[in-house]
Amino acid sequence: MLHGMRRQQLHVYFHDRLNVTDVLMAEHAPGPITQTAAPYGSIFCVNDHMTVTKDPESALLGHVTGLSTTASFDGVTYFCTFTVAFNTTKPQHGTPAHLSGLEGTINIFGLVNVITPKPHAISGGTGSFLMAQGTATIVPIDVRTFKQVYRLDLDVYLPS
């Protein structure tokens, strides 16, 4: 534990819809976009729903928005900058108590591999997450279709 900080662990899900909630903005190298890979240098804008469970119909917690760029020639590693925006001040039915009443953002920065999860830096936040530090791990749950699901494990440290 970081001195003088309180720890908050959150596990949420976000739902990627290729060419619906993720839009290809620029393609550098020629090649098709597949279910699990995009050509090197492709730039995507992201605006995905964030929910309590992997079911896209479960309680909505907010959105994951940002940019990602394909950063490997095999198309499975992306350089990403995301803002995770929570808005549970008026929680929906099915929202757990520890996720209720959250409003604000967490900023995530780093390389994401859609096959092998690893932690990324949390580089601040707003509202309930003002001055956040910690790590975020993006875990692929289902990436076999154009409706991809990822679990976002947040290990957040906040000023006491």
Short mmCIF file of N, CA and C in Angstrom, two decimals:
data_model
loop_
_atom_site.label_atom_id
_atom_site.label_comp_id
_atom_site.label_asym_id
_atom_site.label_seq_id
_atom_site.Cartn_x
_atom_site.Cartn_y
_atom_site.Cartn_z
N MET A 1 0.85 -1.19 0.00
CA MET A 1 0.00 0.00 0.00
C MET A 1 0.89 1.24 0.00
N LEU A 2 0.51 2.21 -0.78
CA LEU A 2 1.24 3.47 -0.82
C LEU A 2 0.93 4.26 0.45
N HIS A 3 1.96 4.86 1.06
CA HIS A 3 1.81 5.60 2.31
C HIS A 3 0.78 6.73 2.15
N GLY A 4 -0.17 6.77 3.07
CA GLY A 4 -1.17 7.83 3.07
C GLY A 4 -2.23 7.71 1.98
N MET A 5 -2.30 6.55 1.35
CA MET A 5 -3.27 6.35 0.27
C MET A 5 -4.22 5.22 0.66
N ARG A 6 -5.44 5.30 0.18
CA ARG A 6 -6.38 4.20 0.37
C ARG A 6 -6.56 3.47 -0.95
N ARG A 7 -6.68 2.16 -0.85
CA ARG A 7 -6.75 1.31 -2.04
C ARG A 7 -8.20 0.97 -2.38
N GLN A 8 -8.50 0.99 -3.66
CA GLN A 8 -9.83 0.61 -4.14
C GLN A 8 -9.63 -0.31 -5.35
N GLN A 9 -10.18 -1.52 -5.27
CA GLN A 9 -10.08 -2.46 -6.38
C GLN A 9 -11.45 -2.58 -7.04
N LEU A 10 -11.47 -2.38 -8.36
CA LEU A 10 -12.71 -2.43 -9.12
C LEU A 10 -12.54 -3.37 -10.30
N HIS A 11 -13.58 -4.13 -10.61
CA HIS A 11 -13.58 -5.03 -11.76
C HIS A 11 -14.85 -4.73 -12.56
N VAL A 12 -14.67 -4.22 -13.76
CA VAL A 12 -15.79 -3.85 -14.62
C VAL A 12 -15.53 -4.43 -16.02
N TYR A 13 -16.50 -4.33 -16.89
CA TYR A 13 -16.40 -4.88 -18.24
C TYR A 13 -16.68 -3.79 -19.26
N PHE A 14 -15.96 -3.83 -20.39
CA PHE A 14 -16.33 -2.94 -21.48
C PHE A 14 -16.50 -3.74 -22.75
N HIS A 15 -17.38 -3.23 -23.60
CA HIS A 15 -17.89 -3.95 -24.76
C HIS A 15 -17.49 -3.23 -26.04
N ASP A 16 -16.52 -3.81 -26.73
CA ASP A 16 -15.99 -3.28 -27.98
C ASP A 16 -16.88 -3.72 -29.14
N ARG A 17 -17.33 -2.80 -29.93
CA ARG A 17 -18.11 -3.13 -31.12
C ARG A 17 -17.36 -2.55 -32.31
N LEU A 18 -16.55 -3.39 -32.96
CA LEU A 18 -15.74 -2.92 -34.08
C LEU A 18 -16.63 -2.31 -35.16
N ASN A 19 -16.27 -1.13 -35.60
CA ASN A 19 -17.01 -0.34 -36.59
C ASN A 19 -18.37 0.13 -36.09
N VAL A 20 -18.61 0.04 -34.77
CA VAL A 20 -19.82 0.60 -34.16
C VAL A 20 -19.39 1.56 -33.05
N THR A 21 -18.77 1.02 -31.97
CA THR A 21 -18.27 1.89 -30.90
C THR A 21 -16.79 2.18 -31.07
N ASP A 22 -16.11 1.42 -31.93
CA ASP A 22 -14.72 1.70 -32.31
C ASP A 22 -14.73 2.04 -33.79
N VAL A 23 -14.14 3.15 -34.15
CA VAL A 23 -14.16 3.59 -35.54
C VAL A 23 -12.73 3.74 -36.03
N LEU A 24 -12.41 3.13 -37.17
CA LEU A 24 -11.10 3.27 -37.79
C LEU A 24 -10.97 4.68 -38.33
N MET A 25 -9.98 5.43 -37.82
CA MET A 25 -9.79 6.81 -38.25
C MET A 25 -8.72 6.94 -39.32
N ALA A 26 -7.68 6.10 -39.24
CA ALA A 26 -6.59 6.17 -40.22
C ALA A 26 -5.95 4.80 -40.33
N GLU A 27 -5.62 4.43 -41.54
CA GLU A 27 -4.96 3.15 -41.78
C GLU A 27 -3.66 3.43 -42.50
N HIS A 28 -2.53 3.04 -41.88
CA HIS A 28 -1.22 3.34 -42.45
C HIS A 28 -0.77 2.25 -43.41
N ALA A 29 -0.75 1.01 -42.96
CA ALA A 29 -0.30 -0.10 -43.79
C ALA A 29 -1.51 -0.79 -44.40
N PRO A 30 -1.42 -1.22 -45.65
CA PRO A 30 -2.56 -1.88 -46.27
C PRO A 30 -2.84 -3.22 -45.61
N GLY A 31 -4.09 -3.62 -45.64
CA GLY A 31 -4.47 -4.91 -45.10
C GLY A 31 -5.84 -4.84 -44.47
N PRO A 32 -6.50 -5.98 -44.33
CA PRO A 32 -7.86 -5.99 -43.80
C PRO A 32 -7.88 -5.87 -42.27
N ILE A 33 -8.97 -5.36 -41.76
CA ILE A 33 -9.21 -5.39 -40.33
C ILE A 33 -9.96 -6.67 -40.06
N THR A 34 -9.43 -7.51 -39.18
CA THR A 34 -10.07 -8.77 -38.85
C THR A 34 -10.64 -8.66 -37.45
N GLN A 35 -11.20 -9.77 -36.96
CA GLN A 35 -11.79 -9.77 -35.63
C GLN A 35 -10.75 -9.55 -34.54
N THR A 36 -9.51 -9.98 -34.76
CA THR A 36 -8.50 -9.88 -33.71
C THR A 36 -7.29 -9.05 -34.11
N ALA A 37 -7.26 -8.49 -35.29
CA ALA A 37 -6.06 -7.75 -35.69
C ALA A 37 -6.39 -6.65 -36.68
N ALA A 38 -5.60 -5.60 -36.64
CA ALA A 38 -5.69 -4.50 -37.60
C ALA A 38 -4.29 -4.22 -38.10
N PRO A 39 -4.14 -3.71 -39.31
CA PRO A 39 -2.80 -3.43 -39.85
C PRO A 39 -2.02 -2.45 -38.98
N TYR A 40 -0.70 -2.60 -38.98
CA TYR A 40 0.20 -1.73 -38.21
C TYR A 40 -0.09 -0.26 -38.53
N GLY A 41 -0.17 0.57 -37.50
CA GLY A 41 -0.39 2.00 -37.67
C GLY A 41 -1.84 2.42 -37.76
N SER A 42 -2.78 1.47 -37.74
CA SER A 42 -4.20 1.84 -37.77
C SER A 42 -4.56 2.59 -36.49
N ILE A 43 -5.34 3.65 -36.62
CA ILE A 43 -5.75 4.46 -35.47
C ILE A 43 -7.25 4.32 -35.29
N PHE A 44 -7.67 4.01 -34.06
CA PHE A 44 -9.08 3.83 -33.73
C PHE A 44 -9.51 4.82 -32.67
N CYS A 45 -10.72 5.34 -32.81
CA CYS A 45 -11.38 6.08 -31.74
C CYS A 45 -12.29 5.09 -31.02
N VAL A 46 -12.30 5.15 -29.69
CA VAL A 46 -13.02 4.18 -28.88
C VAL A 46 -14.06 4.91 -28.04
N ASN A 47 -15.27 4.35 -27.97
CA ASN A 47 -16.31 4.83 -27.07
C ASN A 47 -17.19 3.64 -26.72
N ASP A 48 -16.78 2.90 -25.69
CA ASP A 48 -17.41 1.63 -25.35
C ASP A 48 -18.20 1.73 -24.05
N HIS A 49 -19.33 1.01 -23.98
CA HIS A 49 -20.09 0.91 -22.74
C HIS A 49 -19.30 0.13 -21.71
N MET A 50 -19.43 0.54 -20.45
CA MET A 50 -18.80 -0.16 -19.34
C MET A 50 -19.91 -0.66 -18.42
N THR A 51 -19.90 -1.97 -18.12
CA THR A 51 -20.98 -2.58 -17.36
C THR A 51 -20.45 -3.37 -16.16
N VAL A 52 -21.39 -3.84 -15.33
CA VAL A 52 -21.08 -4.59 -14.13
C VAL A 52 -20.58 -6.00 -14.46
N THR A 53 -21.15 -6.64 -15.48
CA THR A 53 -20.76 -8.00 -15.85
C THR A 53 -20.43 -8.06 -17.34
N LYS A 54 -20.04 -9.24 -17.81
CA LYS A 54 -19.72 -9.39 -19.23
C LYS A 54 -20.97 -9.35 -20.11
N ASP A 55 -22.14 -9.42 -19.50
CA ASP A 55 -23.40 -9.31 -20.23
C ASP A 55 -23.61 -7.84 -20.60
N PRO A 56 -23.71 -7.51 -21.90
CA PRO A 56 -23.87 -6.10 -22.29
C PRO A 56 -25.17 -5.48 -21.79
N GLU A 57 -26.12 -6.31 -21.34
CA GLU A 57 -27.39 -5.80 -20.81
C GLU A 57 -27.33 -5.57 -19.31
N SER A 58 -26.20 -5.87 -18.65
CA SER A 58 -26.09 -5.62 -17.21
C SER A 58 -26.00 -4.12 -16.95
N ALA A 59 -26.05 -3.75 -15.68
CA ALA A 59 -26.10 -2.33 -15.30
C ALA A 59 -24.95 -1.53 -15.90
N LEU A 60 -25.31 -0.41 -16.53
CA LEU A 60 -24.33 0.48 -17.15
C LEU A 60 -23.66 1.33 -16.07
N LEU A 61 -22.32 1.34 -16.08
CA LEU A 61 -21.55 2.11 -15.10
C LEU A 61 -20.96 3.38 -15.69
N GLY A 62 -20.81 3.43 -17.01
CA GLY A 62 -20.20 4.56 -17.67
C GLY A 62 -19.65 4.15 -19.02
N HIS A 63 -18.55 4.80 -19.42
CA HIS A 63 -17.96 4.55 -20.74
C HIS A 63 -16.43 4.51 -20.67
N VAL A 64 -15.85 3.82 -21.62
CA VAL A 64 -14.40 3.85 -21.84
C VAL A 64 -14.21 4.56 -23.18
N THR A 65 -13.52 5.69 -23.17
CA THR A 65 -13.30 6.45 -24.40
C THR A 65 -11.81 6.69 -24.58
N GLY A 66 -11.39 6.86 -25.83
CA GLY A 66 -9.99 7.15 -26.07
C GLY A 66 -9.55 6.81 -27.47
N LEU A 67 -8.23 6.63 -27.60
CA LEU A 67 -7.60 6.32 -28.88
C LEU A 67 -6.73 5.09 -28.73
N SER A 68 -6.66 4.29 -29.79
CA SER A 68 -5.69 3.19 -29.83
C SER A 68 -5.08 3.13 -31.22
N THR A 69 -3.81 2.74 -31.25
CA THR A 69 -3.06 2.62 -32.50
C THR A 69 -2.41 1.25 -32.53
N THR A 70 -2.56 0.54 -33.63
CA THR A 70 -1.91 -0.76 -33.76
C THR A 70 -0.40 -0.56 -33.70
N ALA A 71 0.25 -1.25 -32.75
CA ALA A 71 1.67 -1.02 -32.49
C ALA A 71 2.54 -2.25 -32.74
N SER A 72 1.99 -3.24 -33.45
CA SER A 72 2.78 -4.42 -33.79
C SER A 72 2.36 -4.92 -35.17
N PHE A 73 3.29 -5.58 -35.85
CA PHE A 73 2.98 -6.06 -37.19
C PHE A 73 2.03 -7.26 -37.17
N ASP A 74 1.94 -7.97 -36.03
CA ASP A 74 0.98 -9.07 -35.95
C ASP A 74 -0.42 -8.56 -35.61
N GLY A 75 -0.55 -7.27 -35.30
CA GLY A 75 -1.86 -6.64 -35.10
C GLY A 75 -2.53 -6.94 -33.78
N VAL A 76 -1.81 -7.49 -32.80
CA VAL A 76 -2.45 -7.79 -31.52
C VAL A 76 -1.99 -6.88 -30.38
N THR A 77 -1.06 -5.97 -30.64
CA THR A 77 -0.62 -5.02 -29.63
C THR A 77 -0.99 -3.61 -30.07
N TYR A 78 -1.59 -2.86 -29.13
CA TYR A 78 -2.07 -1.51 -29.40
C TYR A 78 -1.49 -0.55 -28.38
N PHE A 79 -1.12 0.64 -28.82
CA PHE A 79 -0.77 1.73 -27.92
C PHE A 79 -2.07 2.46 -27.63
N CYS A 80 -2.42 2.58 -26.35
CA CYS A 80 -3.74 3.12 -26.00
C CYS A 80 -3.65 4.22 -24.96
N THR A 81 -4.54 5.15 -25.09
CA THR A 81 -4.80 6.12 -24.04
C THR A 81 -6.31 6.17 -23.88
N PHE A 82 -6.77 5.78 -22.68
CA PHE A 82 -8.20 5.67 -22.41
C PHE A 82 -8.58 6.52 -21.22
N THR A 83 -9.80 7.02 -21.24
CA THR A 83 -10.41 7.62 -20.07
C THR A 83 -11.60 6.75 -19.69
N VAL A 84 -11.57 6.25 -18.47
CA VAL A 84 -12.65 5.42 -17.94
C VAL A 84 -13.55 6.36 -17.15
N ALA A 85 -14.77 6.59 -17.65
CA ALA A 85 -15.68 7.56 -17.05
C ALA A 85 -16.80 6.83 -16.31
N PHE A 86 -16.84 6.99 -14.99
CA PHE A 86 -17.90 6.40 -14.16
C PHE A 86 -19.00 7.43 -13.96
N ASN A 87 -20.25 6.97 -13.97
CA ASN A 87 -21.39 7.81 -13.62
C ASN A 87 -22.44 6.93 -12.98
N THR A 88 -22.26 6.65 -11.68
CA THR A 88 -23.20 5.79 -10.97
C THR A 88 -23.84 6.52 -9.80
N THR A 89 -23.98 7.85 -9.92
CA THR A 89 -24.63 8.61 -8.85
C THR A 89 -26.11 8.28 -8.78
N LYS A 90 -26.68 7.82 -9.89
CA LYS A 90 -28.05 7.30 -9.93
C LYS A 90 -27.96 5.87 -10.46
N PRO A 91 -27.52 4.91 -9.59
CA PRO A 91 -27.23 3.56 -10.07
C PRO A 91 -28.45 2.84 -10.62
N GLN A 92 -28.20 2.03 -11.64
CA GLN A 92 -29.24 1.19 -12.22
C GLN A 92 -29.43 -0.04 -11.34
N HIS A 93 -30.56 -0.72 -11.52
CA HIS A 93 -30.81 -1.98 -10.82
C HIS A 93 -29.68 -2.96 -11.14
N GLY A 94 -29.12 -3.59 -10.14
CA GLY A 94 -28.04 -4.54 -10.36
C GLY A 94 -26.65 -3.97 -10.14
N THR A 95 -26.56 -2.68 -9.80
CA THR A 95 -25.24 -2.08 -9.54
C THR A 95 -24.83 -2.42 -8.11
N PRO A 96 -23.68 -3.09 -7.92
CA PRO A 96 -23.23 -3.41 -6.55
C PRO A 96 -22.95 -2.14 -5.75
N ALA A 97 -23.08 -2.25 -4.42
CA ALA A 97 -22.91 -1.08 -3.54
C ALA A 97 -21.55 -0.42 -3.72
N HIS A 98 -20.47 -1.21 -3.88
CA HIS A 98 -19.13 -0.61 -3.98
C HIS A 98 -18.92 0.14 -5.30
N LEU A 99 -19.82 -0.04 -6.27
CA LEU A 99 -19.73 0.70 -7.53
C LEU A 99 -20.77 1.82 -7.62
N SER A 100 -21.61 1.95 -6.60
CA SER A 100 -22.63 3.00 -6.58
C SER A 100 -22.05 4.31 -6.08
N GLY A 101 -22.55 5.41 -6.60
CA GLY A 101 -22.14 6.73 -6.15
C GLY A 101 -20.82 7.23 -6.71
N LEU A 102 -20.29 6.54 -7.71
CA LEU A 102 -19.02 6.97 -8.31
C LEU A 102 -19.28 7.93 -9.46
N GLU A 103 -18.53 9.01 -9.48
CA GLU A 103 -18.61 9.94 -10.60
C GLU A 103 -17.22 10.52 -10.81
N GLY A 104 -16.73 10.38 -12.02
CA GLY A 104 -15.40 10.89 -12.33
C GLY A 104 -14.70 9.99 -13.32
N THR A 105 -13.42 10.26 -13.53
CA THR A 105 -12.68 9.54 -14.55
C THR A 105 -11.37 8.98 -13.99
N ILE A 106 -10.89 7.95 -14.69
CA ILE A 106 -9.56 7.38 -14.46
C ILE A 106 -8.87 7.36 -15.81
N ASN A 107 -7.63 7.84 -15.87
CA ASN A 107 -6.88 7.87 -17.13
C ASN A 107 -5.89 6.71 -17.17
N ILE A 108 -5.88 5.99 -18.30
CA ILE A 108 -5.02 4.82 -18.49
C ILE A 108 -4.16 5.05 -19.73
N PHE A 109 -2.91 4.60 -19.63
CA PHE A 109 -1.94 4.88 -20.68
C PHE A 109 -1.02 3.67 -20.83
N GLY A 110 -0.81 3.16 -22.05
CA GLY A 110 0.17 2.09 -22.25
C GLY A 110 -0.14 1.18 -23.41
N LEU A 111 0.65 0.09 -23.49
CA LEU A 111 0.47 -0.91 -24.54
C LEU A 111 -0.51 -1.97 -24.08
N VAL A 112 -1.44 -2.34 -24.95
CA VAL A 112 -2.43 -3.38 -24.67
C VAL A 112 -2.21 -4.50 -25.66
N ASN A 113 -2.06 -5.72 -25.14
CA ASN A 113 -2.00 -6.91 -25.98
C ASN A 113 -3.34 -7.61 -25.84
N VAL A 114 -4.04 -7.83 -26.95
CA VAL A 114 -5.39 -8.39 -26.89
C VAL A 114 -5.39 -9.87 -26.55
N ILE A 115 -4.21 -10.49 -26.43
CA ILE A 115 -4.12 -11.90 -26.08
C ILE A 115 -3.59 -12.08 -24.66
N THR A 116 -2.55 -11.33 -24.30
CA THR A 116 -1.89 -11.48 -23.00
C THR A 116 -2.07 -10.22 -22.16
N PRO A 117 -2.84 -10.30 -21.06
CA PRO A 117 -3.05 -9.11 -20.23
C PRO A 117 -1.80 -8.73 -19.44
N LYS A 118 -1.61 -7.42 -19.25
CA LYS A 118 -0.55 -6.91 -18.39
C LYS A 118 -0.99 -5.56 -17.84
N PRO A 119 -0.43 -5.13 -16.69
CA PRO A 119 -0.88 -3.88 -16.08
C PRO A 119 -0.41 -2.64 -16.85
N HIS A 120 -1.23 -1.60 -16.78
CA HIS A 120 -0.94 -0.30 -17.40
C HIS A 120 -1.02 0.76 -16.32
N ALA A 121 -0.36 1.86 -16.54
CA ALA A 121 -0.33 2.94 -15.55
C ALA A 121 -1.65 3.69 -15.51
N ILE A 122 -2.12 3.96 -14.31
CA ILE A 122 -3.20 4.93 -14.11
C ILE A 122 -2.50 6.26 -13.87
N SER A 123 -2.83 7.23 -14.70
CA SER A 123 -2.10 8.50 -14.66
C SER A 123 -2.99 9.66 -14.22
N GLY A 124 -3.81 9.41 -13.21
CA GLY A 124 -4.64 10.47 -12.67
C GLY A 124 -6.11 10.21 -12.85
N GLY A 125 -6.90 11.16 -12.39
CA GLY A 125 -8.34 11.04 -12.49
C GLY A 125 -9.03 12.30 -12.01
N THR A 126 -10.36 12.25 -12.04
CA THR A 126 -11.18 13.38 -11.60
C THR A 126 -12.29 12.87 -10.70
N GLY A 127 -13.00 13.78 -10.05
CA GLY A 127 -14.16 13.42 -9.24
C GLY A 127 -13.82 12.42 -8.15
N SER A 128 -14.52 11.29 -8.11
CA SER A 128 -14.28 10.24 -7.12
C SER A 128 -12.86 9.70 -7.19
N PHE A 129 -12.17 9.93 -8.29
CA PHE A 129 -10.84 9.39 -8.53
C PHE A 129 -9.77 10.48 -8.66
N LEU A 130 -10.03 11.64 -8.03
CA LEU A 130 -9.09 12.76 -8.11
C LEU A 130 -7.72 12.33 -7.60
N MET A 131 -6.69 12.59 -8.40
CA MET A 131 -5.30 12.28 -8.08
C MET A 131 -5.04 10.77 -7.96
N ALA A 132 -5.78 9.97 -8.72
CA ALA A 132 -5.63 8.51 -8.68
C ALA A 132 -4.25 8.08 -9.17
N GLN A 133 -3.76 7.01 -8.56
CA GLN A 133 -2.55 6.32 -8.99
C GLN A 133 -2.88 4.83 -9.01
N GLY A 134 -2.02 4.03 -9.63
CA GLY A 134 -2.23 2.60 -9.60
C GLY A 134 -2.06 1.96 -10.95
N THR A 135 -2.70 0.80 -11.11
CA THR A 135 -2.61 0.06 -12.37
C THR A 135 -3.98 -0.37 -12.85
N ALA A 136 -4.05 -0.57 -14.15
CA ALA A 136 -5.26 -1.08 -14.79
C ALA A 136 -4.83 -2.22 -15.71
N THR A 137 -5.52 -3.34 -15.62
CA THR A 137 -5.22 -4.48 -16.48
C THR A 137 -6.44 -4.77 -17.34
N ILE A 138 -6.23 -4.82 -18.65
CA ILE A 138 -7.30 -5.12 -19.59
C ILE A 138 -7.19 -6.60 -19.94
N VAL A 139 -8.22 -7.38 -19.56
CA VAL A 139 -8.21 -8.83 -19.74
C VAL A 139 -9.23 -9.20 -20.82
N PRO A 140 -8.79 -9.82 -21.92
CA PRO A 140 -9.74 -10.23 -22.95
C PRO A 140 -10.63 -11.36 -22.43
N ILE A 141 -11.94 -11.19 -22.57
CA ILE A 141 -12.90 -12.22 -22.18
C ILE A 141 -13.40 -12.96 -23.42
N ASP A 142 -13.80 -12.21 -24.44
CA ASP A 142 -14.25 -12.80 -25.70
C ASP A 142 -13.82 -11.87 -26.83
N VAL A 143 -12.82 -12.28 -27.60
CA VAL A 143 -12.33 -11.47 -28.72
C VAL A 143 -12.48 -12.22 -30.04
N ARG A 144 -13.37 -13.22 -30.06
CA ARG A 144 -13.54 -14.05 -31.25
C ARG A 144 -14.49 -13.46 -32.28
N THR A 145 -15.20 -12.42 -31.91
CA THR A 145 -16.18 -11.85 -32.82
C THR A 145 -15.95 -10.35 -32.94
N PHE A 146 -16.78 -9.69 -33.72
CA PHE A 146 -16.71 -8.23 -33.81
C PHE A 146 -17.39 -7.56 -32.61
N LYS A 147 -17.97 -8.36 -31.70
CA LYS A 147 -18.52 -7.87 -30.44
C LYS A 147 -17.63 -8.38 -29.33
N GLN A 148 -16.54 -7.66 -29.08
CA GLN A 148 -15.53 -8.10 -28.12
C GLN A 148 -15.85 -7.62 -26.71
N VAL A 149 -15.46 -8.43 -25.72
CA VAL A 149 -15.68 -8.10 -24.32
C VAL A 149 -14.34 -8.19 -23.58
N TYR A 150 -14.07 -7.16 -22.79
CA TYR A 150 -12.85 -7.12 -21.97
C TYR A 150 -13.23 -6.83 -20.52
N ARG A 151 -12.49 -7.44 -19.58
CA ARG A 151 -12.64 -7.08 -18.17
C ARG A 151 -11.55 -6.06 -17.87
N LEU A 152 -11.90 -5.04 -17.15
CA LEU A 152 -10.97 -3.99 -16.74
C LEU A 152 -10.78 -4.11 -15.23
N ASP A 153 -9.59 -4.55 -14.82
CA ASP A 153 -9.26 -4.68 -13.40
C ASP A 153 -8.49 -3.43 -12.98
N LEU A 154 -9.09 -2.64 -12.11
CA LEU A 154 -8.49 -1.39 -11.66
C LEU A 154 -8.00 -1.55 -10.23
N ASP A 155 -6.74 -1.29 -10.00
CA ASP A 155 -6.15 -1.28 -8.67
C ASP A 155 -5.74 0.17 -8.41
N VAL A 156 -6.63 0.91 -7.75
CA VAL A 156 -6.52 2.36 -7.64
C VAL A 156 -6.12 2.76 -6.23
N TYR A 157 -5.18 3.70 -6.14
CA TYR A 157 -4.79 4.30 -4.87
C TYR A 157 -5.19 5.76 -4.90
N LEU A 158 -5.91 6.18 -3.84
CA LEU A 158 -6.43 7.54 -3.75
C LEU A 158 -5.93 8.21 -2.47
N PRO A 159 -5.75 9.53 -2.49
CA PRO A 159 -5.35 10.22 -1.25
C PRO A 159 -6.36 9.97 -0.15
N SER A 160 -5.87 9.78 1.08
CA SER A 160 -6.76 9.52 2.23
C SER A 160 -7.52 10.76 2.63
#
